[in-house]
mmCIF file of C-alpha atoms in Angstrom:
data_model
loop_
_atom_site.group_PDB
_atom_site.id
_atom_site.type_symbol
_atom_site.label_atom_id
_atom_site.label_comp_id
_atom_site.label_asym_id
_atom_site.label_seq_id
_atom_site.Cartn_x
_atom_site.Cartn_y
_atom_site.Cartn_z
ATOM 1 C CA UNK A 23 -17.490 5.113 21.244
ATOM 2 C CA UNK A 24 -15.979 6.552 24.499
ATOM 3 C CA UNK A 25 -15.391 3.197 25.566
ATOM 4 C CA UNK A 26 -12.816 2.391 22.633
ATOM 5 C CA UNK A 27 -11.198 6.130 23.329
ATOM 6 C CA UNK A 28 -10.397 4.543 26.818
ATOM 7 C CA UNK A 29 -9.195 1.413 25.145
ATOM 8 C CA UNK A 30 -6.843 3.715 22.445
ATOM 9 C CA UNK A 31 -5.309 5.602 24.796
ATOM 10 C CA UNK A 32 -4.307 2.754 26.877
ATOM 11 C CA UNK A 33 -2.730 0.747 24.164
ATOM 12 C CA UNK A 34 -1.047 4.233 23.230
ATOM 13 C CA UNK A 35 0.307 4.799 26.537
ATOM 14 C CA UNK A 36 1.759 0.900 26.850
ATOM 15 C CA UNK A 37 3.569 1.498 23.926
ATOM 16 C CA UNK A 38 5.118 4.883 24.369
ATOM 17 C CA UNK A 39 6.067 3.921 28.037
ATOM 18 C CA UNK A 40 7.852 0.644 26.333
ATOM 19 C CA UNK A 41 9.669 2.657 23.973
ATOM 20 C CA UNK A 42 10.711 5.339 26.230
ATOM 21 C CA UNK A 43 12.243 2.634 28.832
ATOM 22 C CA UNK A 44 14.110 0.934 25.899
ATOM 23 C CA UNK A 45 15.327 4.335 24.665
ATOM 24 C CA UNK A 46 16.221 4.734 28.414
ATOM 25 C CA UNK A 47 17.648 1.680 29.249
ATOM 26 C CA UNK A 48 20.105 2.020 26.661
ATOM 27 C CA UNK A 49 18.758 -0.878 24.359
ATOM 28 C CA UNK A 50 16.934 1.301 22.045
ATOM 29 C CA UNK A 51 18.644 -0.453 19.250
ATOM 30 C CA UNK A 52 16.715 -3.718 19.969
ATOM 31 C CA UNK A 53 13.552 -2.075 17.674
ATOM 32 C CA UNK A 54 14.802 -3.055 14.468
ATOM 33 C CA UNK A 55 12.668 -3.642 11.466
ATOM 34 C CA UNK A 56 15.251 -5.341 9.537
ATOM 35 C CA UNK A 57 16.098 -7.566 11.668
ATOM 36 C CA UNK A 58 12.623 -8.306 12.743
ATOM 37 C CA UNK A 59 12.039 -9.011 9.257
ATOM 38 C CA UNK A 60 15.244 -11.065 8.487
ATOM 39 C CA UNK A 61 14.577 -12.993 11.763
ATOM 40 C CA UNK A 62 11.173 -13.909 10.951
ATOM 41 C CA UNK A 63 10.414 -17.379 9.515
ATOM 42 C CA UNK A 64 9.194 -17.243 6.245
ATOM 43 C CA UNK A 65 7.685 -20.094 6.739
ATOM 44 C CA UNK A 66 5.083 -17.943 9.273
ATOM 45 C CA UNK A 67 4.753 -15.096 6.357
ATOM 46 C CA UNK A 68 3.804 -17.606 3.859
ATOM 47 C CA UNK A 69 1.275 -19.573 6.086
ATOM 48 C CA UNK A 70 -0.293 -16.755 7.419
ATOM 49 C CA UNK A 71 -1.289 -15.396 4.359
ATOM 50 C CA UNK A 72 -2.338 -18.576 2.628
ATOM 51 C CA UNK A 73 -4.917 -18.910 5.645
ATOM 52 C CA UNK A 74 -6.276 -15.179 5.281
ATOM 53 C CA UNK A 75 -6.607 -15.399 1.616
ATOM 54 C CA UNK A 76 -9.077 -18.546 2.144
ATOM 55 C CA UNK A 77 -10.189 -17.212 5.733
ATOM 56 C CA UNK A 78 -11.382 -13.211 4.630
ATOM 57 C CA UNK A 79 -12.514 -14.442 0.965
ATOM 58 C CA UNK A 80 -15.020 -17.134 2.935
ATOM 59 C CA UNK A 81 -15.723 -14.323 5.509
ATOM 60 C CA UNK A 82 -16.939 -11.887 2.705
ATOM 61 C CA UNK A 83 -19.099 -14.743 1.133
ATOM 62 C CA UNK A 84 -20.846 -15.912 4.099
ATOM 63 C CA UNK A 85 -21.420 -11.779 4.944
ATOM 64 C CA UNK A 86 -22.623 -11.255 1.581
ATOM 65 C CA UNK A 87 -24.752 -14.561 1.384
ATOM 66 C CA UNK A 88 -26.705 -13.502 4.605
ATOM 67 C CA UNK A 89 -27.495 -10.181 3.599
ATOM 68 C CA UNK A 90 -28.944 -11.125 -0.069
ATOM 69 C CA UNK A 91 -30.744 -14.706 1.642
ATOM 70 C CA UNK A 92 -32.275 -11.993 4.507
ATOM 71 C CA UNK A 93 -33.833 -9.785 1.902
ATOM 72 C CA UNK A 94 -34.644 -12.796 -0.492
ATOM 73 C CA UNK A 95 -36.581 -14.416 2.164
ATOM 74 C CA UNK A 96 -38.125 -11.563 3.701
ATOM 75 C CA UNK A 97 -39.192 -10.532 0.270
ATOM 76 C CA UNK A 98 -40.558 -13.938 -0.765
ATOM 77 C CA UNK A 99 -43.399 -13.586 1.642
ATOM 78 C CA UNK A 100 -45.542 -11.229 -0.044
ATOM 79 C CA UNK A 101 -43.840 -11.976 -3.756
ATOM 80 C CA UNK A 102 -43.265 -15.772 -3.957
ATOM 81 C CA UNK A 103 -41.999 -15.784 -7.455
ATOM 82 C CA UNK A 104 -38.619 -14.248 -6.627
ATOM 83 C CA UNK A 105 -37.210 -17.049 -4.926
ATOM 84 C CA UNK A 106 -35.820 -18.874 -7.597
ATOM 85 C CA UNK A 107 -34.511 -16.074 -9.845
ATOM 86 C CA UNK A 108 -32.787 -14.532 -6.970
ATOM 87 C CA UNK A 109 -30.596 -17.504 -5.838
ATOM 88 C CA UNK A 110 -28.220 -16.189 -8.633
ATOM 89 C CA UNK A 111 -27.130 -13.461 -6.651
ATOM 90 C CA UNK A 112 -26.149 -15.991 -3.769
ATOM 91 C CA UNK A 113 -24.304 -17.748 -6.703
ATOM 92 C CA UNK A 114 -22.537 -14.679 -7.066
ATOM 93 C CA UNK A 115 -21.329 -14.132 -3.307
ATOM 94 C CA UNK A 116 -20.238 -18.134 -3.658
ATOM 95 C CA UNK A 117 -17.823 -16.967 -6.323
ATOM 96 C CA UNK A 118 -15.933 -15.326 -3.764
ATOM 97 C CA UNK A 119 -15.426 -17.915 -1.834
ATOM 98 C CA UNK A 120 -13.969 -20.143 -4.599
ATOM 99 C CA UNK A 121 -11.724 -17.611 -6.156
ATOM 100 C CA UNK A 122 -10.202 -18.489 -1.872
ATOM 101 C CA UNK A 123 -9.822 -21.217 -2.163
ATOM 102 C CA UNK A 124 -8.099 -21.501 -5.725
ATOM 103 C CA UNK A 125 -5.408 -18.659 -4.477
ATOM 104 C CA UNK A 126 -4.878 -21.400 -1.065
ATOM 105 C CA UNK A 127 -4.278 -23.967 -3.239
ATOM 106 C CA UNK A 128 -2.269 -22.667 -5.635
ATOM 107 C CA UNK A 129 -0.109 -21.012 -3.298
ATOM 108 C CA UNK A 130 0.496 -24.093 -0.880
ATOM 109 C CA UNK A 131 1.771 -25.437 -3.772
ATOM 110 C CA UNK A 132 4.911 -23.069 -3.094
ATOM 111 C CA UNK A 133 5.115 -25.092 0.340
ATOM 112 C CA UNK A 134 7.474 -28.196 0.091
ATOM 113 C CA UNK A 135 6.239 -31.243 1.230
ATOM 114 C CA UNK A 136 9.613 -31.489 3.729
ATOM 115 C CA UNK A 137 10.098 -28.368 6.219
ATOM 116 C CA UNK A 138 13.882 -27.151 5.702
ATOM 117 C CA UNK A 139 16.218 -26.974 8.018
ATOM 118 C CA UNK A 140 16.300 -23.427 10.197
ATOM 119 C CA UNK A 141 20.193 -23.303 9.464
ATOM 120 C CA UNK A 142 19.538 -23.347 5.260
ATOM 121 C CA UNK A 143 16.321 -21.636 5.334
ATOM 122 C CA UNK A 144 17.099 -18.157 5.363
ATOM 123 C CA UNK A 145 17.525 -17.751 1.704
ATOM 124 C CA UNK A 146 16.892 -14.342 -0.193
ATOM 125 C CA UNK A 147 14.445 -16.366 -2.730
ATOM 126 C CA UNK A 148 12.674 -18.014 0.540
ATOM 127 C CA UNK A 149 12.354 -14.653 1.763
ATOM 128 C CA UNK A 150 10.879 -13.492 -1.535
ATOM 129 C CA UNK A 151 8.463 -16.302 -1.433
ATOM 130 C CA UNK A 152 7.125 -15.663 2.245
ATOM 131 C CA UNK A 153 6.651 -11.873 1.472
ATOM 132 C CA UNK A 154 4.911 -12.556 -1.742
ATOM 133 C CA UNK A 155 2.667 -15.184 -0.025
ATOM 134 C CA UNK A 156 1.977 -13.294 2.827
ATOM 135 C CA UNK A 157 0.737 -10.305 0.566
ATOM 136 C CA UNK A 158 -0.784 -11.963 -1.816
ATOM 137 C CA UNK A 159 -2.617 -13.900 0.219
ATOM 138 C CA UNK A 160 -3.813 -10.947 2.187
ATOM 139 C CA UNK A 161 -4.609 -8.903 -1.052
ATOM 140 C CA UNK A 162 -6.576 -11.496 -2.614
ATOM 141 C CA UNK A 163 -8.583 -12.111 0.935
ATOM 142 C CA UNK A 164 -9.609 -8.514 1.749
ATOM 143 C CA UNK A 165 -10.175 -7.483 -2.043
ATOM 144 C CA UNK A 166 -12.543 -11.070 -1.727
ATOM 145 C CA UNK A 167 -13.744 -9.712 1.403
ATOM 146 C CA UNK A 168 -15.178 -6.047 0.511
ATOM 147 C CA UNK A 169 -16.351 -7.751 -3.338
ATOM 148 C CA UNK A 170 -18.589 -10.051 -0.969
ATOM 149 C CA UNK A 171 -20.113 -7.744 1.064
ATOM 150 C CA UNK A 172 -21.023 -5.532 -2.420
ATOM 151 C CA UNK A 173 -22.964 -8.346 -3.823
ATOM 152 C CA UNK A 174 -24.389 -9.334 -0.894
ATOM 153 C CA UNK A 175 -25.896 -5.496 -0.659
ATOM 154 C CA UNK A 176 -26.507 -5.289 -4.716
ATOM 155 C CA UNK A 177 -27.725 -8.814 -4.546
ATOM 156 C CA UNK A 178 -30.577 -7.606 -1.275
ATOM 157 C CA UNK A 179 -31.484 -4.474 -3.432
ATOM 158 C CA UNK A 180 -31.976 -6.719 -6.593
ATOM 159 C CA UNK A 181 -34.150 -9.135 -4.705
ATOM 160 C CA UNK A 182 -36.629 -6.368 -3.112
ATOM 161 C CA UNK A 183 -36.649 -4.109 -6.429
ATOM 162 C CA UNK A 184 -37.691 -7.755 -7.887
ATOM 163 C CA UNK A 185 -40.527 -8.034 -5.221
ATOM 164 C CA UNK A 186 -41.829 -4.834 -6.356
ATOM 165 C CA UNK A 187 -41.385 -4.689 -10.081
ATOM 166 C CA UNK A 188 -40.177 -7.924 -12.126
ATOM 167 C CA UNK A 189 -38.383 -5.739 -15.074
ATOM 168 C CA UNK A 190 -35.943 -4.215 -12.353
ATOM 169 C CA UNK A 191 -33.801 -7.257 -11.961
ATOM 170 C CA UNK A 192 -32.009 -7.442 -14.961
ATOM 171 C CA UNK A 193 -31.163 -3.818 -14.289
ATOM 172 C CA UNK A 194 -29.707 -4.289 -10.580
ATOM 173 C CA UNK A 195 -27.921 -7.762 -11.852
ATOM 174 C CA UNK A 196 -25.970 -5.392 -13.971
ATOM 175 C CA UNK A 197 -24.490 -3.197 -10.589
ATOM 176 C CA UNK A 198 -24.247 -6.626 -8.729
ATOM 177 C CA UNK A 199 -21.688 -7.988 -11.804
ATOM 178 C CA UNK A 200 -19.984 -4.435 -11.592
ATOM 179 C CA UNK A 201 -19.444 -5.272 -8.418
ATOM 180 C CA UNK A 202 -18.303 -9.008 -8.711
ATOM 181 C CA UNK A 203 -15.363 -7.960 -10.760
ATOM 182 C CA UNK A 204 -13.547 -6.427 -7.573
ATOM 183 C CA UNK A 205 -13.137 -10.108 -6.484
ATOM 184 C CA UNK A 206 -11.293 -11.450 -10.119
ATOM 185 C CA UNK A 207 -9.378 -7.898 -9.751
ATOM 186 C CA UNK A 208 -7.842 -9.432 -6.195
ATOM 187 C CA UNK A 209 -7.419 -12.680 -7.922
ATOM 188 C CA UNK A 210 -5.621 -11.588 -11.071
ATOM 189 C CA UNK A 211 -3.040 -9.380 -8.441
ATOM 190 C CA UNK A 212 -2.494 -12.326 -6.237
ATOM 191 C CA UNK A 213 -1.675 -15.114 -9.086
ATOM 192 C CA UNK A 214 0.869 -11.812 -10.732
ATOM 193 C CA UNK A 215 2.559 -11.537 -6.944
ATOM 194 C CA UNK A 216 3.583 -14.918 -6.560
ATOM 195 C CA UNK A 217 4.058 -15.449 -10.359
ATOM 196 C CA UNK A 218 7.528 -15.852 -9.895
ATOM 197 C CA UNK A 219 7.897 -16.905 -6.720
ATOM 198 C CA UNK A 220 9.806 -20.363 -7.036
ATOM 199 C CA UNK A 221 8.627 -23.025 -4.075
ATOM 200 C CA UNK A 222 10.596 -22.925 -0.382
ATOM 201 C CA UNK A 223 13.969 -24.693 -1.459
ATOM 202 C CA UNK A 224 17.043 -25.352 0.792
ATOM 203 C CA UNK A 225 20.350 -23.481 0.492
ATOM 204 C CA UNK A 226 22.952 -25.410 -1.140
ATOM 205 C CA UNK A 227 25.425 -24.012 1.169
ATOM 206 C CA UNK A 228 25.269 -23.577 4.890
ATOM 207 C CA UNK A 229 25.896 -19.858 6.449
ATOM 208 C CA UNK A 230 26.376 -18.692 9.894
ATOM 209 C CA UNK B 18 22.960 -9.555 -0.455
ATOM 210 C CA UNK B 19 24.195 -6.163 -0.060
ATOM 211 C CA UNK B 20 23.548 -3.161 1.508
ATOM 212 C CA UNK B 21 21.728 -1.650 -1.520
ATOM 213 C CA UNK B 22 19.433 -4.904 -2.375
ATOM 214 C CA UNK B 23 18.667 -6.110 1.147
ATOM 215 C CA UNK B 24 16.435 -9.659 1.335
ATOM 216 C CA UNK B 25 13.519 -7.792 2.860
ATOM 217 C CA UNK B 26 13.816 -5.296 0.418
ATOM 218 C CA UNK B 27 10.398 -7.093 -1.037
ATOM 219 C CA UNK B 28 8.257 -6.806 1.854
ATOM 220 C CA UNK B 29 7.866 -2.957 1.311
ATOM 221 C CA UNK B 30 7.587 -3.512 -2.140
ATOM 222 C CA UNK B 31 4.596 -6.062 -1.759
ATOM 223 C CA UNK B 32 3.144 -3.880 0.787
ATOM 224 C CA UNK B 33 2.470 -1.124 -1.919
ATOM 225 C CA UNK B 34 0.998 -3.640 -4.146
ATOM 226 C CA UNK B 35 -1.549 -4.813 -1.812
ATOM 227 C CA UNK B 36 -2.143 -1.335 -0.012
ATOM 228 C CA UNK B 37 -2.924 -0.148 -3.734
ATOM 229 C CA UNK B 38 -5.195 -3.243 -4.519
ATOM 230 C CA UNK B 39 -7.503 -3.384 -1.293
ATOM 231 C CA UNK B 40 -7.497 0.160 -0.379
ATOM 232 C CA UNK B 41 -8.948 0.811 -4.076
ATOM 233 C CA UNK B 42 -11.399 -1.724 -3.536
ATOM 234 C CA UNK B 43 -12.427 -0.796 -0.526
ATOM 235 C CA UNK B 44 -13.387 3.173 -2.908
ATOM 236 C CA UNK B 45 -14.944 0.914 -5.660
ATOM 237 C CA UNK B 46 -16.476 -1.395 -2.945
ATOM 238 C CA UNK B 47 -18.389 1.361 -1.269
ATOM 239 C CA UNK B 48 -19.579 3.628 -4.606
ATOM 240 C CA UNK B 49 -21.065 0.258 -5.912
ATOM 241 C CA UNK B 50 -22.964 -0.801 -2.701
ATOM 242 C CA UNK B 51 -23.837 3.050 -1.834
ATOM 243 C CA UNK B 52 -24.758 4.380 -5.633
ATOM 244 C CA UNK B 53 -26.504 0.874 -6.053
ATOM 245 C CA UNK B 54 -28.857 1.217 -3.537
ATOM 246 C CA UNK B 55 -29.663 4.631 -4.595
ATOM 247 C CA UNK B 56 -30.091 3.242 -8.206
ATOM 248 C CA UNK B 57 -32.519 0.582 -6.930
ATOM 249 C CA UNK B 58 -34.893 3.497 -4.690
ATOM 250 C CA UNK B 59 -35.017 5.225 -8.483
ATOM 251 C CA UNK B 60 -36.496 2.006 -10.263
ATOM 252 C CA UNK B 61 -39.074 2.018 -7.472
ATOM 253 C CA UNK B 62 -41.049 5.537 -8.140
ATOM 254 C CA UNK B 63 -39.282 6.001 -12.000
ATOM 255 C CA UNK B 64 -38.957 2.627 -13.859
ATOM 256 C CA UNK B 65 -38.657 4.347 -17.116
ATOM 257 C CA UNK B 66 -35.513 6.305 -16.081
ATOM 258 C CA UNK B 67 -33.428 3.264 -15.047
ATOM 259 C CA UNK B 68 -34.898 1.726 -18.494
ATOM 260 C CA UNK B 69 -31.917 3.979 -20.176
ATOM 261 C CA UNK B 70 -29.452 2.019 -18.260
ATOM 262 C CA UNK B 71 -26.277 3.794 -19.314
ATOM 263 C CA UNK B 72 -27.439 7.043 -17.690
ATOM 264 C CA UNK B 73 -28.491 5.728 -14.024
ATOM 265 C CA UNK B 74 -25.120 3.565 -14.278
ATOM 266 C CA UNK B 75 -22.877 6.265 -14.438
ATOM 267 C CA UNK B 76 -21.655 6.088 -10.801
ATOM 268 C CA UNK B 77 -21.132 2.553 -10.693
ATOM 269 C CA UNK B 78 -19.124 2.339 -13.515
ATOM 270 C CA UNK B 79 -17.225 5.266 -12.081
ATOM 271 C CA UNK B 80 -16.650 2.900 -8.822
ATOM 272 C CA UNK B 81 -15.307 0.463 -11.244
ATOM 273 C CA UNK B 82 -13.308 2.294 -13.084
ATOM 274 C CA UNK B 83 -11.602 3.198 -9.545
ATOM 275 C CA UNK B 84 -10.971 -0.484 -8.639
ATOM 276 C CA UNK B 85 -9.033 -0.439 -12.609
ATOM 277 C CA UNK B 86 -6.787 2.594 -11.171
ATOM 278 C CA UNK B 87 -5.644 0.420 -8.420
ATOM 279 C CA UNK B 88 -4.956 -2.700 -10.399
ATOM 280 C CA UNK B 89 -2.645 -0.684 -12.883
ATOM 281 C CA UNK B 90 -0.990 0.308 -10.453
ATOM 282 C CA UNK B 91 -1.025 -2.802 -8.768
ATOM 283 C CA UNK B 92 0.357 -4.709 -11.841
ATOM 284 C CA UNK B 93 2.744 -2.161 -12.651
ATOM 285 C CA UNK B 94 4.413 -2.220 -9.481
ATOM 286 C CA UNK B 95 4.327 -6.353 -9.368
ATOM 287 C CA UNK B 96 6.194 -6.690 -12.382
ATOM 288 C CA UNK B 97 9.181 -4.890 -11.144
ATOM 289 C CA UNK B 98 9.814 -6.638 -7.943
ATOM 290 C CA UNK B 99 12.215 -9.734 -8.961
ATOM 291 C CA UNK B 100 14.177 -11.839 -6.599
ATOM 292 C CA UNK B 101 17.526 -10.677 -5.927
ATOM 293 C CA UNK B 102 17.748 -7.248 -7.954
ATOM 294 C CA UNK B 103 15.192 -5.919 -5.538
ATOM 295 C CA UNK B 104 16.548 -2.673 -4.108
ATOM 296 C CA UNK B 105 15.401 -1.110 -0.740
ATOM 297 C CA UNK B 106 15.040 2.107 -2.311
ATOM 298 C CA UNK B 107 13.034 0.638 -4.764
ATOM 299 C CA UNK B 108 10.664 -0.872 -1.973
ATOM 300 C CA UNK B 109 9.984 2.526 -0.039
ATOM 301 C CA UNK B 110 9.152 4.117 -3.573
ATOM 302 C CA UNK B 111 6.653 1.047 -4.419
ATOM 303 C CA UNK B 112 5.097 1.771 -0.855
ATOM 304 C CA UNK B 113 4.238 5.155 -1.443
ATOM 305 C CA UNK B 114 2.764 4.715 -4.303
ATOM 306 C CA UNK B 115 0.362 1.810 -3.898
ATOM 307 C CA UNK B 116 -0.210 4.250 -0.780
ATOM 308 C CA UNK B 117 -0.478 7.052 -3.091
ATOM 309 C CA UNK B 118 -3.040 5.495 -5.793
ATOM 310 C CA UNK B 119 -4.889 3.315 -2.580
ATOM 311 C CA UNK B 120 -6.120 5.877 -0.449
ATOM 312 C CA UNK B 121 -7.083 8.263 -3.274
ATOM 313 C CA UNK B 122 -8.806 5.562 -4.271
ATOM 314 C CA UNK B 123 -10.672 4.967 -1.615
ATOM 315 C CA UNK B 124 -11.190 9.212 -0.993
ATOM 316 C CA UNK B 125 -12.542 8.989 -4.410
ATOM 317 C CA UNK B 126 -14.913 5.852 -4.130
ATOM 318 C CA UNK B 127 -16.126 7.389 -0.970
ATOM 319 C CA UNK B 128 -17.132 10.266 -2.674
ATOM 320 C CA UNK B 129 -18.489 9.086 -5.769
ATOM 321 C CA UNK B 130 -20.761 6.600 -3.595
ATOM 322 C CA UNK B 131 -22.138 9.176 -2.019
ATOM 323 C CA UNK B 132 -23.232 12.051 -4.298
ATOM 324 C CA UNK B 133 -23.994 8.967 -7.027
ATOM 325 C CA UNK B 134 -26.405 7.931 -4.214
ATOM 326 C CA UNK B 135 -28.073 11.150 -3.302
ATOM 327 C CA UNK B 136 -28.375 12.726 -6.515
ATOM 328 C CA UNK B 137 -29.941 9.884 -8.343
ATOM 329 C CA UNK B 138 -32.667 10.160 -5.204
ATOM 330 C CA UNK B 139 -32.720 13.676 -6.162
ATOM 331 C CA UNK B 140 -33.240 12.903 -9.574
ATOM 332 C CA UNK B 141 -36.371 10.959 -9.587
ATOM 333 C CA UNK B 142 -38.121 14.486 -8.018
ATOM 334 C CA UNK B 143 -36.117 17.012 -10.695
ATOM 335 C CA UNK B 144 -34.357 15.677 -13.849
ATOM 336 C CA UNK B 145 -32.794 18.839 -14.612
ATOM 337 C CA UNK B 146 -29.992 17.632 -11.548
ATOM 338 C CA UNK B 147 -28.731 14.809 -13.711
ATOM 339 C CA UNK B 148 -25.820 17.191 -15.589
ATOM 340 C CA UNK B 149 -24.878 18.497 -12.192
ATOM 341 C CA UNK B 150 -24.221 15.110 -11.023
ATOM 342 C CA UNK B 151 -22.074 14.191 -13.829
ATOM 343 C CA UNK B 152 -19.687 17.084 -13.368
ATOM 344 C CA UNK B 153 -20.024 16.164 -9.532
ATOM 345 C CA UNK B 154 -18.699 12.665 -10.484
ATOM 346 C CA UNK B 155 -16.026 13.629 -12.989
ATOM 347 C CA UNK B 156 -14.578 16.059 -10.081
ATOM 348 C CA UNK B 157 -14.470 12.914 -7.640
ATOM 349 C CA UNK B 158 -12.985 10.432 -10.146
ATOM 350 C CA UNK B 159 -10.046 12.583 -11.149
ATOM 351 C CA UNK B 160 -9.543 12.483 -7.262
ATOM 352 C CA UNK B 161 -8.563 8.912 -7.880
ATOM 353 C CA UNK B 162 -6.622 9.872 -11.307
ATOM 354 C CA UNK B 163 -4.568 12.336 -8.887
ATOM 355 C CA UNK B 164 -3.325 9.241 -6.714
ATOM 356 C CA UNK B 165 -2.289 7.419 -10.582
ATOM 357 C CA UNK B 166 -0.706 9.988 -11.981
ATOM 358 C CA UNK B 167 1.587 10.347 -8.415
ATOM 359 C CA UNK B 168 2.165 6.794 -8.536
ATOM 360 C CA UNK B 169 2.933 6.564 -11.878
ATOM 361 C CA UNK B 170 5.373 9.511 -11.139
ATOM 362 C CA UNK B 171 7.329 7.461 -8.117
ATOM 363 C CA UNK B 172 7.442 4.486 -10.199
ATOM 364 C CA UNK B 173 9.778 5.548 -13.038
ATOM 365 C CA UNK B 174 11.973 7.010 -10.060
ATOM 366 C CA UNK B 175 13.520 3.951 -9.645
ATOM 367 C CA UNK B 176 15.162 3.118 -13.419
ATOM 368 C CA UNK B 177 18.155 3.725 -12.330
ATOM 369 C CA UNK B 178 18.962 2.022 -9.418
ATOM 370 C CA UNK B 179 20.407 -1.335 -9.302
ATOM 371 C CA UNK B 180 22.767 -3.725 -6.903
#
């Protein structure tokens, strides 16, 4: 941990010591947010988070899949008859996964299949459409995210209370599908963010 | 376009919506996991106890019901951001509060995690602790009603601003 104090404070110095020498230099107006944000493509907002949404909801699957198959298989060697039963909960951490990639494909549906022009691009409903896509794609990929490592840890403490008393199971499936729902909660907020989001669409007239 | 109703008025806006959503779930995420695998040491030495299943569940439906906070807010905030009426003022207000309800949240699924973890440990030794974690719980979920009712507040601070 002293390691990444060294690391903070470095990064923390860099960026005081570049704000103080554009306060300085006279060009402190050059950190804008607005125009950052205006200037951005939204293009990059809307790709970006159409590839976490898949990316993190995948990531929390595979996290959660490799706890529950750890403890499934490491239980299975002194109590052989949980192996079957137990593949649910890996079932469950899939779920994750797919709720990723239904958000990725239904929001690359808001992507054209022509790129517009830079010059009629920058429309306030393009905007609107990056922004969305870019949060709702995150929201939906780190709710996916923490719902997969939850089921992964209900699903290991379902498999080992199974190893050591069959009529336990039921009762920890119940706290793994409390904890599934976290995933259709990110869904259900990603699919109401970019509900009316209308696909990337030219400007019909050109501005400066 | 104007001065009032930027175009990047909706990032901010957004931003609430997810900081509400994930932060939440992050709470909820943690006082599943955590109380879970204290539910699942009880069923080892005291099968009968997690036979009543309501009573040992307590604390995970309390994480849920934390993840719910953040989605009403969530939802509530979503609805009101339509392109083109979309007011700056109206973004920074939506930011607080899904920062508001998200990191109460996530204070409150913290704590419910944890004491739903330790005391039902402590319960399969003494069942006379079971009450005391119940008011212990209620005390930590109205930590996450605190960040609701806030956001809930900010929200209807915008009705009157338009373009």
């Amino acid at each position: 941990m002293g390691y990444y104090n060294y690391y903070g404070s470095f990064v923390g110095l860099l960026a005081i010591s570049i704000a103080l020498y554009l306060l300085f230099t006279g060009s402190g107006e050059a950190f804008n947010v607005a125009r950052f944000l205006e200037e951005v493509n939204p293009y990059i907002w809307a790709m970006t988070g159409i590839g976490l949404a898949v990316g993190l909801s995948v990531l929390g699957a595979g996290w959660g899949i490799f706890i529950t198959g750890a403890s499934i298989l490491g239980g299975g060697v002194r109590a052989p008859r949980i192996r079957t039963k137990n593949l649910i909960s890996i079932i469950f951490c899939e779920v994750v996964a797919i709720y990723g990639v239904i958000i990725a494909i239904v929001f690359s549906s808001k992507i054209g299949s022509t790129p517009i022009q830079e010059n009629v691009l920058y429309t306030a409903d393009n905007y609107y459409t990056g922004f969305a896509l870019f949060w709702g794609g995150l929201t939906v990929g780190l709710c996916n995210l923490l719902c997969g490592i939850t089921v992964g840890i209900t699903g290991s403490n379902a498999a080992l209370a199974d190893a050591a008393d069959p009529q336990l199971f039921v009762k920890v499936l119940i706290v793994e599908v409390f904890g599934s729902i976290m995933g259709l909660f990110g869904l259900i907020v990603g699919l109401l963010m970019t509900g009316s989001t209308v696909p990337f669409a030219a400007a019909t007239s050109v501005t400066a | 376009m104007t001065e009032i109703c930027p175009p990047y008025a909706p990032f901010f806006g957004f931003a609430g919506v997810a900081a509400s959503m994930v932060f939440s779930t992050v709470g909820a995420a943690f006082g599943t996991a955590k109380s879970g695998i204290g539910i699942t040491g009880l069923g080892q030495f005291r099968p009968e106890l997690i036979m009543k299943a309501s009573s040992s569940l307590i604390p995970v439906v309390m994480s849920g019901i934390i993840a719910v906070y953040g989605l009403v807010v969530s939802v509530l905030i979503a609805g009101k951001i339509q392109p083109g009426s979309y007011s700056l003022f109206a973004g920074f207000i939506h930011l607080a509060a899904g920062l508001a309800c998200g990191f109460t949240g996530m204070a409150a699924g913290y704590a419910i995690g944890i004491v739903g973890d330790s005391c039902v440990r402590a319960y399969v030794y003494e069942s006379k602790v079971f009450v005391t974690m119940i008011l212990i719980l209620i005390f930590a979920e109205v930590l996450g009603l605190y960040g609701l009712i806030v956001a809930l507040i900010l929200d209807t601070l915008t009705n009157g601003v338009e373009c």
